[in-house]
Amino acid sequence: MAPHRMLTGREVLRVVWLPGSDLLEGSCHCGATQVAEGPIEVWEWLLAHPVGHTAQAIEGAAR
């Protein structure tokens, strides 16, 4: 796989460092995100994120 390409799909969870900060952002395939100071918090959130969810359900829960 070329380095400029990223995996996509329902099984892909992503953690990235936010440049200029000490924060990490976890992203679910549905588009939901969570920012935390450490990798443990990000991965706990990602792994606890509901299975079978949709972006619409996440938006409704955020209200």
Backbone as a printed PyTorch tensor [residue, N CA C, xyz], in Angstrom:
tensor([[[  0.8540,  -1.1730,   0.0000],
         [  0.0000,   0.0000,   0.0000],
         [  0.8990,   1.2340,   0.0000]],

        [[  0.5730,   2.1750,  -0.8170],
         [  1.3390,   3.4220,  -0.9020],
         [  1.1530,   4.2300,   0.3850]],

        [[  2.1690,   4.9340,   0.8710],
         [  2.0560,   5.6740,   2.1270],
         [  1.0390,   6.8060,   2.1080]],

        [[  0.6310,   7.2750,   0.9550],
         [ -0.3220,   8.3840,   0.8940],
         [ -1.7720,   7.9130,   0.9350]],

        [[ -1.9900,   6.6010,   0.9880],
         [ -3.3560,   6.0690,   1.0360],
         [ -3.6820,   5.6010,   2.4410]],

        [[ -4.9680,   5.7280,   2.8350],
         [ -5.4060,   5.2690,   4.1420],
         [ -6.4700,   4.2100,   3.9690]],

        [[ -6.5110,   3.2850,   4.9000],
         [ -7.5470,   2.2670,   4.8970],
         [ -8.9020,   2.9040,   5.1910]],

        [[ -9.9490,   2.3380,   4.6350],
         [-11.3090,   2.7780,   4.9270],
         [-12.1650,   1.5470,   5.1600]],

        [[-13.3400,   1.7350,   5.6800],
         [-14.2660,   0.6260,   5.8630],
         [-14.8350,   0.5830,   7.2690]],

        [[-15.7740,  -0.3240,   7.4770],
         [-16.4970,  -0.4340,   8.7350],
         [-15.6280,  -0.9120,   9.8930]],

        [[-14.5150,  -1.5290,   9.6200],
         [-13.6650,  -2.0510,  10.6890],
         [-12.4990,  -1.1250,  11.0260]],

        [[-12.4070,   0.0210,  10.3640],
         [-11.2570,   0.9020,  10.5470],
         [-11.5330,   1.9340,  11.6430]],

        [[-10.6720,   1.9120,  12.6490],
         [-10.6720,   2.9210,  13.7030],
         [ -9.3370,   3.6410,  13.5880]],

        [[ -9.3240,   4.9390,  13.8320],
         [ -8.1050,   5.7040,  13.5930],
         [ -7.8170,   6.6060,  14.7910]],

        [[ -6.5470,   6.6580,  15.1720],
         [ -6.0870,   7.5810,  16.2050],
         [ -4.9840,   8.4300,  15.5860]],

        [[ -5.1340,   9.7440,  15.6810],
         [ -4.1280,  10.6480,  15.1180],
         [ -3.7400,  11.6860,  16.1600]],

        [[ -2.5170,  12.1620,  16.0700],
         [ -2.0260,  13.2310,  16.9180],
         [ -2.4610,  14.5480,  16.3040]],

        [[ -2.9250,  15.4560,  17.1340],
         [ -3.3110,  16.7850,  16.6700],
         [ -2.0840,  17.6910,  16.7640]],

        [[ -1.4760,  18.0330,  15.6220],
         [ -0.2390,  18.8290,  15.6190],
         [ -0.3740,  20.1190,  16.4260]],

        [[  0.6860,  20.4470,  17.1400],
         [  0.6940,  21.6570,  17.9370],
         [  0.0510,  21.4880,  19.3020]],

        [[ -0.2930,  20.2530,  19.6500],
         [ -0.9230,  19.9930,  20.9440],
         [ -0.4000,  18.6840,  21.5130]],

        [[ -0.8750,  18.3670,  22.7060],
         [ -0.5720,  17.0720,  23.3230],
         [ -1.7950,  16.1650,  23.2540]],

        [[ -2.6580,  16.3760,  22.2840],
         [ -3.9190,  15.6540,  22.1990],
         [ -3.9290,  14.6380,  21.0690]],

        [[ -4.7260,  13.5990,  21.2820],
         [ -4.9700,  12.5860,  20.2580],
         [ -6.4510,  12.6080,  19.9150]],

        [[ -6.7670,  12.3460,  18.6460],
         [ -8.1600,  12.2880,  18.2190],
         [ -8.4510,  10.9020,  17.6790]],

        [[ -9.4560,  10.2620,  18.2570],
         [ -9.9100,   8.9700,  17.7710],
         [-11.0760,   9.1750,  16.8360]],

        [[-11.0880,   8.4450,  15.7080],
         [-12.1680,   8.5720,  14.7190],
         [-12.7460,   7.2070,  14.4190]],

        [[-14.0570,   7.1340,  14.4710],
         [-14.7770,   5.9180,  14.1150],
         [-15.1590,   5.9920,  12.6340]],

        [[-15.4630,   4.8490,  12.0470],
         [-15.8700,   4.8260,  10.6370],
         [-17.1450,   5.6070,  10.3900]],

        [[-17.9620,   5.8380,  11.4420],
         [-19.2270,   6.5720,  11.2740],
         [-19.0140,   8.0750,  11.2420]],

        [[-17.7980,   8.5210,  11.5940],
         [-17.5150,   9.9480,  11.6050],
         [-17.4710,  10.5430,  13.0020]],

        [[-17.8840,   9.7820,  14.0150],
         [-17.8020,  10.2700,  15.3920],
         [-16.3430,  10.3810,  15.8040]],

        [[-16.0230,  11.4050,  16.5950],
         [-14.6530,  11.5990,  17.0450],
         [-14.6290,  11.8720,  18.5430]],

        [[-13.4770,  11.6140,  19.1260],
         [-13.2500,  11.8860,  20.5440],
         [-11.8130,  12.3540,  20.6980]],

        [[-11.6060,  13.4370,  21.4350],
         [-10.2680,  13.9680,  21.6780],
         [ -9.9050,  13.6830,  23.1300]],

        [[ -8.6770,  13.2280,  23.3510],
         [ -8.2050,  12.9200,  24.6990],
         [ -6.7160,  13.1960,  24.7990]],

        [[ -6.2300,  13.2160,  26.0350],
         [ -4.8210,  13.4890,  26.2630],
         [ -3.9360,  12.2620,  26.0860]],

        [[ -4.4990,  11.0810,  26.2110],
         [ -3.6660,   9.8880,  26.1360],
         [ -4.2780,   8.7990,  25.2780]],

        [[ -3.4500,   7.8590,  24.8360],
         [ -3.9280,   6.7930,  23.9660],
         [ -4.9080,   5.8460,  24.6530]],

        [[ -4.7670,   5.6500,  25.9540],
         [ -5.6770,   4.7360,  26.6480],
         [ -7.1070,   5.2560,  26.5880]],

        [[ -7.2850,   6.5430,  26.8710],
         [ -8.6350,   7.1280,  26.8350],
         [ -9.2450,   7.0560,  25.4430]],

        [[ -8.4390,   7.3310,  24.4200],
         [ -8.9500,   7.2980,  23.0470],
         [ -9.3680,   5.8800,  22.6710]],

        [[ -8.4970,   4.9020,  22.9470],
         [ -8.8260,   3.5230,  22.5710],
         [ -9.9760,   2.9620,  23.3910]],

        [[-10.0990,   3.3230,  24.6630],
         [-11.2550,   2.8770,  25.4450],
         [-12.5430,   3.3950,  24.8240]],

        [[-12.5410,   4.6640,  24.4100],
         [-13.7390,   5.2290,  23.7810],
         [-14.0390,   4.5180,  22.4650]],

        [[-13.0120,   4.3470,  21.6300],
         [-13.2250,   3.7030,  20.3320],
         [-13.7640,   2.2830,  20.4930]],

        [[-13.1780,   1.5170,  21.3950],
         [-13.5980,   0.1200,  21.5660],
         [-14.9620,  -0.0010,  22.2340]],

        [[-15.3760,   1.0080,  23.0080],
         [-16.6940,   0.9900,  23.6390],
         [-17.7660,   1.6030,  22.7500]],

        [[-17.3590,   2.2550,  21.6670],
         [-18.3010,   2.8970,  20.7460],
         [-19.2720,   1.8420,  20.2260]],

        [[-20.5590,   2.1480,  20.1660],
         [-21.5580,   1.1330,  19.8290],
         [-21.3580,   0.4570,  18.4690]],

        [[-21.6270,  -0.8330,  18.4510],
         [-21.5850,  -1.6070,  17.2140],
         [-22.9270,  -1.4470,  16.5160]],

        [[-22.9190,  -1.2900,  15.1920],
         [-24.1600,  -1.1510,  14.4420],
         [-24.7440,   0.2460,  14.5070]],

        [[-23.9660,   1.2010,  14.9030],
         [-24.4290,   2.5710,  15.0290],
         [-24.3900,   3.2880,  13.6850]],

        [[-25.0220,   4.4500,  13.6520],
         [-24.9990,   5.2830,  12.4520],
         [-24.6240,   6.6980,  12.8570]],

        [[-24.1690,   7.4880,  11.9120],
         [-23.8400,   8.8830,  12.2010],
         [-25.0690,   9.6320,  12.6710]],

        [[-26.2480,   9.3040,  12.1510],
         [-27.4910,   9.9700,  12.5560],
         [-27.7840,   9.6940,  14.0370]],

        [[-27.5760,   8.4640,  14.4920],
         [-27.8050,   8.1250,  15.8910],
         [-26.8350,   8.8710,  16.7930]],

        [[-25.6040,   9.0390,  16.3480],
         [-24.6020,   9.7560,  17.1410],
         [-24.9990,  11.2260,  17.2630]],

        [[-25.4580,  11.8410,  16.1780],
         [-25.8730,  13.2440,  16.2090],
         [-27.0530,  13.4330,  17.1530]],

        [[-27.9930,  12.5040,  17.1370],
         [-29.1490,  12.5870,  18.0120],
         [-28.7770,  12.4510,  19.4760]],

        [[-27.7750,  11.6250,  19.7830],
         [-27.3380,  11.4220,  21.1530],
         [-26.5660,  12.6230,  21.6800]],

        [[-25.9790,  13.3950,  20.8000],
         [-25.1590,  14.5370,  21.2120],
         [-26.0210,  15.7130,  21.6460]],

        [[-27.2800,  15.6980,  21.3420],
         [-28.1620,  16.8370,  21.6850],
         [-28.5540,  16.8290,  23.1240]]])
